[in-house]
Amino acid sequence: MFDGSFKPKRAISLSGNKQQVDKQKLLRQAQEERRIREAERARQKAAERIQAWYRGRSVAIKLRQEARSSWDQETRALALKQHTQGASLSPASIEQLSQGTESVVQRFLFFFRPNYDHQRLVQLCSLLLLSVGGAKSKLFTIPYYRMSDQAKWTILLGRLLPVLVKHVGEYSSWCEDDAVQLFSFLDAVTSAESYQTVQGSALAINPSKGLSQKLFKAEALLHCARYITSISIDDKNRASITKALLLSIRICRATDDGQEYPQALNQFVTHILAIPLLPNRMPIETLSVFTSRLPLEAILQHLSATSCSGVSNLGQATITPLVANILAFGHQRVAKMSFPVSSAYLRVLTILLGMIPKDSIEAVVQVNTGDDEDDEDIEWKLEASSASKLDPRIMKWLALAYDSKHLNEILGSIAPSTSPTSPTSPTSPTSPTIYDGTQDVLSSEAISEITSLLLNLITLFPSQKPNILNGLMYFKFGGKSKQTTNSGGGKFFGISIIKIFLDAFMSTPLYNKLLQSMTRDTPLSIHIILDPAHERSWSLLAFVSELYCQIMVTMGDDEFHDDTRNPISLQSVVTLCSVVKDIAFLLWWNDNALDMESSLGESKNLKVGYLREIVTKLTRQLHARDSRRSFCPKDHWLITMPLDMTAFKNAVIQDEENLSDDQSPQQASGSIMIMGNLGPVRGQPISRRQRSTQLARLSPRLGVLNNIPFVIRFKDRVSIFRAFVESDRRRAHKASGLSLDFHPHAVGEARIRRDNVFEDGYEQLNNLGPRLKGRIAISFIDQYGMQEAGIDGGGVFKEFLTSLVRQAFDTNYGLFKNTSDQLLYPNPHRFAQELAQLKHYEFLGRILGKALYEGILIDAAFAGFFLAKCLGQVNYLDDLPSLDPELYRGLMFLKNYDGNVEDLSLYFTVDDEEMGNTITRELIPNGSNVLVTRQNRIKYIYLTAHYRLNTQIDRQCKAFFRGLSDLIDPKWLWMFNQQELQIMFGGAQTSISLTDLQQNVVYSSFEVTDPTIQYFWSVVEEMCEEDRRLLVKFITSCARPPLLGFAELNPKLCIRNAGSSEDRLPTSSTCMNLLKLPAFTSRQKLKEKLIYAIRSEAGFDLS
């Protein structure tokens, strides 16, 4: 009810206190509401934009569709006008055609979309190519007839051409007819001839060049390359391919007078010349035209001037085809190139080959050489076992890089030096100036480029390394067109490449530093290795080492020592020996401080590890020559740096013990090595070089001893060997829980019949394997089957070993044969390679290992090539005279033969005589059909010598070495070469030292002052060397003195009183090194009896 009050009644809450409002909550709520409103407004605006865009696109699509319909009608009308034109063009016709042409191009540029208008694009190209005016002009040239239309039309073409060329590379469904129409138009519009029909002088400047430059800026080369690579090589006869390739050359050449030419050349190289198998993608006719128009000289000089910087960022997948294509188009031009171009060609090939990573071209199938053979010459075996990682067609072009004719043309086209360099006199008084002006034949830059090229080739193509080096061995410099005419010959005329490059190395500052170090006996620093300033010098040394190693493979000792047939004088060789020896030592001694994979300078293929490998190889080959026929001064091979030998021996023995204690040694990098205790691991073939490299990483001292051991004195190495053996004994006793003073139980027993020593020993002891290191108890059985009296304290085993060796190495037994020098080597016949015979060789290896282990000398002399083979080394032609002098003379005759080699009718085969039958074996696959020629005779000589010296006895030597390495760790043996190993087996060939003999004799029932002893030494003093050897053999069973003197004999040489009967002859017990001498009272009587006994070899018995 209205009561007249104007105020509303207060709302009174009866629920309690008033509710509190959270201001922060209200604030967040307001912000959220504001955000929602803003989002809604944004959605509205987005919807409006989308609707506007859609409406715009719809309108644009509609307009383009209308434009397309109008364009279709207009092009038909324009084509009709063109068809109705007569032989001549009237001004009115020109105006109509010009306006119509401009109109269709403008409309086309407005509506063109690649996915919808491909056929219209092709139709436009066809239309513009229509002939008008009696076929004198093309439709696209008509606007140029009118001065007022020229600028506008050029702009329109400038807009049209990028659209067309972009469509070339991006459209993926080209048919041949369409592509031909498009490329025909691009060809016509960029051809100067197309505009020659323009009437009068209306056309002031031919627009073809400018339009070509427009195409270049539109990346036409890239799009052409895309189109070309999209077509299968099998479809190379397509006309569009020809037009695309020739168009690319025209576009490149269009800028040849402007600043853009280097950039155009760069793009042409990157996009066109780098297309894989480019020569294979065009028919012969096109290839001929393309080659004739290709600006190869300009490309080469540009790449050379920029050091190929424009292609340096390309991947290996692009660089390799680029090199192949440059070789394909350049190899036939080399002989006709000017000096600057040929130098650029050399430089470009060098740089590009250096960009290709090692092992990226050839996938070498590992040749299983066994776990004991050195693989330093494995490249001879790679040719038949290498597989290309690339397309064989690319390899065909890449093979031109190492083709001997191609290389000879490159070397013959190098400009001679124009700045003669005066020879640098060596600082060493022992190395007088040896330069004869040969370094003036080539400039230092040319020598550096050639060196880098050749090193890249032999690194990238390891299977072709022998062929590359063989082709270079006899190349002579002397002028631009100079080519070798004595390929494969054995005589050196003119200035050989090895001589020039060695002289170049000897003219470097690095060489002078090396000489100063040698003359002052100051150690080299590893910084000399890593100094970038010496990159060229190391390259020269590496190449000289490679080439000289190859030359020595087929060089006999008589040639080597003849300065008229050795390309390097012996005086220079001696100096070279000093240099490579010191460098090899520096690299092995500092193995832990050097990264073997680091590059020496900018070249990817010249690494520290490669330098060490090749320098070591040359050092070892030269030392082997010197060991066989000395040409170096005494102690020449010893290291010149101060070396505390006592500390060295102690350290190397400790290193050996550490390695032996660690059954799974690891390299410093932490990767597990591929061997147990660096001994032979059956089932895991690993070469000597691989083991030595791994060993050097763990112990540089052992690395030196296993790779260049001759820098340490032989006696010191023998002492180290003995220390290794004693250390091994201590480990064996420690493992068995016995002390060294405790006489161990025999690990094996054998009852040996004296008439069947070898058979009984083999049957009863062969299965012991490495346990032969322990004590062996031998009992001899006489002819009546009774055991002979005697206790084996070591002497009986020596008697057994001596008898076994005498029987097993008897050539009548069939396991071994004699050379003309009466040196032993395994029987090469097939029956000796049967399993049973190989087990015999393995047993003999263990027996000789036991002799080495115990320090027992044997009376057997082995052929050097056999011992070298056992040490995992490869024998060469210079080892052949000791095996077959007649074959050696025949091969040397072939090497030096000046006539037609093919007239000799030799094939890559050898004949073996077995059981009265002649068996022909092939040296290479299908060798019976491969004729020996002047070009391949070096390979034939090597393979023949390799077969006789290595292949025939390969299985026998491996079996022998397996047995030997069961007792003697291979790395202990690798401290010696074959001559030194023979001394280890049979003693030194030195004269008998009477003083040493007297100082190391003990007496039994005699005193040194007794008359008989005085008479004895008086008689021995008067003996000739031959009689003294017979005396030593009479007492010890070996005519040669022990390695470290008679103090090494165990037991000591002893003279025992044999009674007073002067009618008896002196007798001996060789097992105990015991001479039983009657107490002669007359000097003359003693002399007669002693001489008679030792010369008749009578008086041997067993005490």
Short mmCIF file of C-alpha atoms in Angstrom, two decimals, residues 143-482:
data_model
loop_
_atom_site.label_atom_id
_atom_site.label_comp_id
_atom_site.label_asym_id
_atom_site.label_seq_id
_atom_site.Cartn_x
_atom_site.Cartn_y
_atom_site.Cartn_z
CA PRO A 143 57.70 -5.81 -81.94
CA TYR A 144 61.32 -4.86 -82.64
CA TYR A 145 60.26 -3.60 -86.09
CA ARG A 146 58.74 -0.57 -84.40
CA MET A 147 61.01 1.77 -82.50
CA SER A 148 58.22 2.70 -80.09
CA ASP A 149 57.67 -0.92 -79.05
CA GLN A 150 61.27 -2.06 -78.61
CA ALA A 151 61.81 -0.99 -75.02
CA LYS A 152 58.40 -2.17 -73.89
CA TRP A 153 58.81 -5.52 -75.64
CA THR A 154 62.26 -6.07 -74.17
CA ILE A 155 60.84 -5.49 -70.71
CA LEU A 156 58.02 -7.95 -71.41
CA LEU A 157 60.47 -10.58 -72.61
CA GLY A 158 62.59 -9.86 -69.55
CA ARG A 159 59.55 -10.68 -67.41
CA LEU A 160 58.53 -13.71 -69.46
CA LEU A 161 61.88 -15.49 -69.65
CA PRO A 162 62.33 -15.99 -65.85
CA VAL A 163 58.81 -17.45 -65.72
CA LEU A 164 59.64 -19.86 -68.51
CA VAL A 165 63.01 -20.96 -67.20
CA LYS A 166 61.71 -21.40 -63.66
CA HIS A 167 58.97 -23.63 -65.04
CA VAL A 168 61.70 -25.70 -66.74
CA GLY A 169 63.23 -26.70 -63.41
CA GLU A 170 60.11 -26.95 -61.27
CA TYR A 171 57.61 -28.72 -63.53
CA SER A 172 57.88 -32.48 -63.11
CA SER A 173 55.73 -33.89 -65.90
CA TRP A 174 57.43 -32.76 -69.05
CA CYS A 175 56.76 -34.55 -72.30
CA GLU A 176 59.39 -34.34 -74.99
CA ASP A 177 57.38 -32.27 -77.49
CA ASP A 178 56.50 -29.64 -74.89
CA ALA A 179 60.11 -29.42 -73.68
CA VAL A 180 61.37 -29.06 -77.23
CA GLN A 181 58.95 -26.15 -77.86
CA LEU A 182 60.06 -24.35 -74.71
CA PHE A 183 63.79 -24.83 -75.26
CA SER A 184 63.40 -23.93 -78.94
CA PHE A 185 61.88 -20.61 -77.94
CA LEU A 186 64.59 -19.98 -75.32
CA ASP A 187 67.21 -20.87 -77.89
CA ALA A 188 65.70 -18.56 -80.49
CA VAL A 189 65.17 -15.60 -78.18
CA THR A 190 68.81 -15.75 -77.00
CA SER A 191 70.28 -16.28 -80.46
CA ALA A 192 71.69 -13.22 -82.23
CA GLU A 193 70.73 -14.69 -85.59
CA SER A 194 67.03 -14.45 -84.73
CA TYR A 195 67.18 -10.65 -84.87
CA GLN A 196 69.14 -10.27 -88.10
CA THR A 197 65.90 -10.26 -90.10
CA VAL A 198 64.59 -7.13 -88.42
CA GLN A 199 64.00 -4.74 -91.33
CA GLY A 200 66.17 -1.68 -91.80
CA SER A 201 68.16 -0.20 -88.99
CA ALA A 202 65.32 -0.07 -86.55
CA LEU A 203 67.13 -2.36 -84.11
CA ALA A 204 70.10 -0.46 -82.73
CA ILE A 205 71.37 -3.19 -80.36
CA ASN A 206 70.86 -6.92 -80.71
CA PRO A 207 68.86 -7.90 -77.58
CA SER A 208 69.97 -11.56 -77.51
CA LYS A 209 72.87 -10.98 -75.17
CA GLY A 210 70.84 -8.89 -72.76
CA LEU A 211 68.09 -11.51 -72.71
CA SER A 212 70.66 -14.22 -72.06
CA GLN A 213 71.89 -12.24 -69.11
CA LYS A 214 68.30 -11.99 -67.88
CA LEU A 215 68.15 -15.78 -67.99
CA PHE A 216 71.42 -16.00 -66.08
CA LYS A 217 70.06 -13.74 -63.32
CA ALA A 218 66.92 -15.89 -63.22
CA GLU A 219 69.11 -18.91 -62.33
CA ALA A 220 68.53 -20.52 -65.71
CA LEU A 221 71.63 -22.71 -65.26
CA LEU A 222 70.20 -24.19 -62.08
CA HIS A 223 66.84 -24.92 -63.71
CA CYS A 224 68.43 -26.36 -66.83
CA ALA A 225 70.50 -28.66 -64.63
CA ARG A 226 67.37 -29.77 -62.80
CA TYR A 227 65.67 -30.61 -66.06
CA ILE A 228 68.70 -32.49 -67.41
CA THR A 229 69.09 -34.58 -64.29
CA SER A 230 65.38 -35.41 -64.28
CA ILE A 231 65.80 -37.24 -67.58
CA SER A 232 67.11 -40.79 -67.53
CA ILE A 233 70.52 -41.32 -69.09
CA ASP A 234 68.95 -43.93 -71.32
CA ASP A 235 66.88 -41.14 -72.93
CA LYS A 236 69.94 -39.10 -73.89
CA ASN A 237 68.83 -38.89 -77.53
CA ARG A 238 66.06 -36.45 -76.65
CA ALA A 239 66.36 -33.20 -78.58
CA SER A 240 65.41 -31.23 -75.49
CA ILE A 241 68.58 -32.44 -73.72
CA THR A 242 70.71 -31.11 -76.55
CA LYS A 243 68.90 -27.77 -76.56
CA ALA A 244 69.15 -27.43 -72.77
CA LEU A 245 72.90 -28.13 -72.75
CA LEU A 246 73.71 -25.75 -75.60
CA LEU A 247 71.46 -23.09 -74.06
CA SER A 248 73.42 -23.33 -70.81
CA ILE A 249 76.69 -22.67 -72.64
CA ARG A 250 75.17 -19.66 -74.43
CA ILE A 251 73.89 -18.20 -71.17
CA CYS A 252 77.33 -18.63 -69.60
CA ARG A 253 79.14 -17.03 -72.51
CA ALA A 254 76.69 -14.10 -72.62
CA THR A 255 78.49 -12.47 -69.70
CA ASP A 256 82.03 -13.04 -70.96
CA ASP A 257 82.72 -9.33 -71.36
CA GLY A 258 81.27 -8.20 -68.07
CA GLN A 259 81.88 -8.34 -64.36
CA GLU A 260 79.35 -11.12 -63.99
CA TYR A 261 81.43 -13.59 -66.01
CA PRO A 262 83.25 -15.12 -62.99
CA GLN A 263 79.90 -15.61 -61.30
CA ALA A 264 78.49 -17.17 -64.48
CA LEU A 265 81.45 -19.53 -64.73
CA ASN A 266 80.97 -20.45 -61.10
CA GLN A 267 77.30 -21.26 -61.62
CA PHE A 268 78.03 -23.18 -64.80
CA VAL A 269 80.57 -25.31 -62.96
CA THR A 270 78.33 -25.80 -59.93
CA HIS A 271 75.13 -26.58 -61.82
CA ILE A 272 76.03 -27.90 -65.27
CA LEU A 273 79.56 -29.26 -65.13
CA ALA A 274 78.82 -31.03 -61.85
CA ILE A 275 75.92 -33.04 -63.30
CA PRO A 276 76.78 -36.72 -62.74
CA LEU A 277 77.75 -38.50 -65.96
CA LEU A 278 77.31 -35.35 -68.05
CA PRO A 279 79.12 -36.77 -71.13
CA ASN A 280 76.93 -39.86 -70.94
CA ARG A 281 73.76 -37.78 -71.06
CA MET A 282 74.19 -36.54 -74.62
CA PRO A 283 74.50 -38.27 -78.00
CA ILE A 284 77.79 -38.26 -79.88
CA GLU A 285 76.79 -35.39 -82.15
CA THR A 286 75.75 -33.21 -79.23
CA LEU A 287 78.87 -34.18 -77.29
CA SER A 288 81.04 -32.95 -80.13
CA VAL A 289 79.23 -29.61 -80.38
CA PHE A 290 79.08 -29.17 -76.60
CA THR A 291 82.80 -29.88 -76.25
CA SER A 292 83.71 -27.43 -78.98
CA ARG A 293 81.61 -24.64 -77.42
CA LEU A 294 82.50 -25.37 -73.80
CA PRO A 295 84.62 -22.52 -72.37
CA LEU A 296 86.89 -25.02 -70.62
CA GLU A 297 89.98 -22.82 -70.71
CA ALA A 298 88.10 -19.95 -69.09
CA ILE A 299 86.62 -22.31 -66.50
CA LEU A 300 90.01 -23.78 -65.62
CA GLN A 301 91.70 -20.41 -65.30
CA HIS A 302 88.83 -19.07 -63.18
CA LEU A 303 88.88 -22.07 -60.84
CA SER A 304 92.65 -21.89 -60.60
CA ALA A 305 92.65 -18.15 -59.86
CA THR A 306 90.05 -18.59 -57.11
CA SER A 307 91.57 -21.84 -55.77
CA CYS A 308 88.18 -23.47 -56.45
CA SER A 309 86.64 -21.46 -53.62
CA GLY A 310 83.34 -21.33 -55.48
CA VAL A 311 82.92 -25.09 -55.25
CA SER A 312 84.59 -25.66 -51.88
CA ASN A 313 81.23 -25.87 -50.10
CA LEU A 314 79.91 -28.59 -52.39
CA GLY A 315 79.60 -32.08 -50.99
CA GLN A 316 81.62 -35.07 -52.04
CA ALA A 317 78.65 -36.31 -54.06
CA THR A 318 79.01 -33.22 -56.27
CA ILE A 319 82.78 -32.81 -56.31
CA THR A 320 83.42 -36.33 -57.59
CA PRO A 321 81.19 -36.00 -60.71
CA LEU A 322 82.68 -32.56 -61.31
CA VAL A 323 86.20 -34.01 -61.38
CA ALA A 324 85.02 -36.81 -63.67
CA ASN A 325 83.47 -34.32 -66.11
CA ILE A 326 86.52 -32.04 -66.16
CA LEU A 327 88.63 -35.08 -66.97
CA ALA A 328 86.18 -36.20 -69.65
CA PHE A 329 86.23 -32.86 -71.44
CA GLY A 330 89.83 -31.91 -70.70
CA HIS A 331 91.95 -35.02 -71.18
CA GLN A 332 92.03 -34.72 -74.98
CA ARG A 333 92.94 -31.03 -74.87
CA VAL A 334 95.95 -31.25 -72.56
CA ALA A 335 98.54 -31.62 -75.31
CA LYS A 336 97.13 -28.52 -77.09
CA MET A 337 96.82 -26.33 -74.01
CA SER A 338 98.97 -23.27 -73.58
CA PHE A 339 101.31 -23.18 -70.62
CA PRO A 340 98.97 -21.02 -68.48
CA VAL A 341 95.96 -23.22 -69.22
CA SER A 342 97.83 -26.49 -68.64
CA SER A 343 99.11 -25.10 -65.33
CA ALA A 344 95.54 -24.15 -64.40
CA TYR A 345 94.36 -27.65 -65.38
CA LEU A 346 96.99 -29.19 -63.12
CA ARG A 347 96.10 -26.90 -60.24
CA VAL A 348 92.35 -27.45 -60.56
CA LEU A 349 92.70 -31.23 -60.66
CA THR A 350 94.99 -31.10 -57.65
CA ILE A 351 92.61 -28.97 -55.58
CA LEU A 352 89.45 -30.86 -56.52
CA LEU A 353 91.00 -34.29 -55.93
CA GLY A 354 92.19 -33.01 -52.58
CA MET A 355 88.57 -32.22 -51.66
CA ILE A 356 87.53 -35.86 -52.11
CA PRO A 357 87.87 -37.79 -48.84
CA LYS A 358 90.09 -40.84 -48.72
CA ASP A 359 88.26 -44.18 -49.09
CA SER A 360 85.28 -42.44 -50.74
CA ILE A 361 86.01 -43.78 -54.23
CA GLU A 362 87.33 -47.29 -53.77
CA ALA A 363 85.88 -49.81 -51.35
CA VAL A 364 88.84 -52.12 -50.88
CA VAL A 365 88.03 -55.72 -50.12
CA GLN A 366 90.42 -56.75 -47.36
CA VAL A 367 92.92 -59.30 -48.58
CA ASN A 368 93.39 -61.85 -45.83
CA THR A 369 97.14 -62.02 -45.58
CA GLY A 370 97.14 -64.05 -42.41
CA ASP A 371 97.96 -62.82 -38.95
CA ASP A 372 101.68 -62.65 -39.51
CA GLU A 373 102.23 -61.00 -42.86
CA ASP A 374 103.23 -57.41 -43.33
CA ASP A 375 100.85 -55.54 -45.63
CA GLU A 376 103.16 -52.70 -46.58
CA ASP A 377 102.97 -53.86 -50.21
CA ILE A 378 99.38 -54.97 -50.18
CA GLU A 379 98.57 -52.43 -52.91
CA TRP A 380 99.93 -54.93 -55.46
CA LYS A 381 97.09 -57.23 -54.43
CA LEU A 382 94.37 -54.58 -54.42
CA GLU A 383 93.82 -54.29 -58.15
CA ALA A 384 91.92 -57.54 -58.28
CA SER A 385 90.22 -57.07 -54.93
CA SER A 386 89.03 -53.46 -54.99
CA ALA A 387 85.44 -52.48 -55.66
CA SER A 388 84.30 -49.02 -56.64
CA LYS A 389 81.77 -47.22 -54.48
CA LEU A 390 80.76 -45.19 -57.53
CA ASP A 391 78.91 -45.80 -60.76
CA PRO A 392 81.26 -47.70 -63.12
CA ARG A 393 80.60 -45.04 -65.76
CA ILE A 394 81.89 -42.33 -63.42
CA MET A 395 84.90 -44.50 -62.59
CA LYS A 396 85.63 -44.72 -66.32
CA TRP A 397 86.09 -40.95 -66.45
CA LEU A 398 87.88 -40.77 -63.11
CA ALA A 399 90.31 -43.42 -64.35
CA LEU A 400 91.63 -40.80 -66.78
CA ALA A 401 93.17 -39.06 -63.78
CA TYR A 402 95.76 -41.82 -63.38
CA ASP A 403 95.99 -42.88 -67.02
CA SER A 404 99.69 -42.95 -67.87
CA LYS A 405 99.26 -41.14 -71.19
CA HIS A 406 97.18 -38.43 -69.56
CA LEU A 407 99.68 -37.98 -66.71
CA ASN A 408 102.58 -37.83 -69.13
CA GLU A 409 100.79 -35.15 -71.15
CA ILE A 410 100.13 -33.13 -68.00
CA LEU A 411 103.76 -33.38 -66.89
CA GLY A 412 105.00 -32.67 -70.41
CA SER A 413 102.83 -29.56 -70.68
CA ILE A 414 104.16 -27.83 -67.58
CA ALA A 415 105.97 -24.61 -68.31
CA PRO A 416 109.70 -24.75 -67.56
CA SER A 417 111.09 -22.65 -64.76
CA THR A 418 111.78 -19.03 -65.70
CA SER A 419 113.58 -18.17 -62.47
CA PRO A 420 116.57 -20.45 -61.95
CA THR A 421 117.25 -21.30 -58.35
CA SER A 422 120.82 -21.54 -57.26
CA PRO A 423 121.46 -24.73 -55.39
CA THR A 424 121.51 -24.56 -51.65
CA SER A 425 124.66 -26.09 -50.30
CA PRO A 426 124.01 -28.62 -47.57
CA THR A 427 125.48 -27.78 -44.25
CA SER A 428 126.69 -31.28 -43.64
CA PRO A 429 130.37 -31.79 -44.44
CA THR A 430 129.59 -35.39 -45.30
CA SER A 431 126.96 -34.31 -47.82
CA PRO A 432 128.59 -32.06 -50.44
CA THR A 433 126.50 -30.22 -52.97
CA ILE A 434 124.74 -32.77 -55.15
CA TYR A 435 122.53 -30.46 -57.19
CA ASP A 436 123.22 -30.32 -60.89
CA GLY A 437 120.64 -27.79 -62.00
CA THR A 438 117.79 -30.26 -62.27
CA GLN A 439 115.72 -28.16 -59.92
CA ASP A 440 115.70 -25.45 -62.59
CA VAL A 441 113.64 -27.60 -64.98
CA LEU A 442 110.42 -26.85 -63.10
CA SER A 443 109.36 -23.96 -60.92
CA SER A 444 108.80 -24.64 -57.25
CA GLU A 445 105.08 -23.92 -57.74
CA ALA A 446 104.82 -26.52 -60.49
CA ILE A 447 106.68 -29.07 -58.40
CA SER A 448 104.32 -28.46 -55.48
CA GLU A 449 101.24 -28.87 -57.68
CA ILE A 450 102.56 -32.07 -59.29
CA THR A 451 103.45 -33.48 -55.90
CA SER A 452 100.02 -32.78 -54.46
CA LEU A 453 98.29 -34.20 -57.54
CA LEU A 454 100.24 -37.44 -57.50
CA LEU A 455 99.83 -37.92 -53.74
CA ASN A 456 96.09 -37.36 -54.12
CA LEU A 457 95.94 -39.95 -56.89
CA ILE A 458 97.77 -42.71 -55.05
CA THR A 459 95.71 -41.99 -51.94
CA LEU A 460 92.32 -41.98 -53.66
CA PHE A 461 93.10 -44.90 -55.97
CA PRO A 462 95.12 -47.34 -53.83
CA SER A 463 94.51 -50.22 -56.22
CA GLN A 464 96.17 -48.21 -59.00
CA LYS A 465 99.13 -47.05 -56.92
CA PRO A 466 101.67 -49.46 -58.51
CA ASN A 467 100.49 -48.57 -62.02
CA ILE A 468 100.64 -44.84 -61.31
CA LEU A 469 104.14 -45.07 -59.88
CA ASN A 470 105.33 -47.42 -62.62
CA GLY A 471 104.24 -44.90 -65.23
CA LEU A 472 106.19 -42.16 -63.45
CA MET A 473 109.36 -44.13 -62.80
CA TYR A 474 110.84 -43.45 -66.21
CA PHE A 475 109.27 -40.12 -67.16
CA LYS A 476 111.82 -37.51 -68.21
CA PHE A 477 111.31 -33.75 -68.19
CA GLY A 478 112.67 -31.56 -70.90
CA GLY A 479 110.08 -29.51 -72.75
CA LYS A 480 106.39 -28.99 -73.40
CA SER A 481 105.81 -31.86 -75.80
CA LYS A 482 108.33 -34.13 -74.13
#
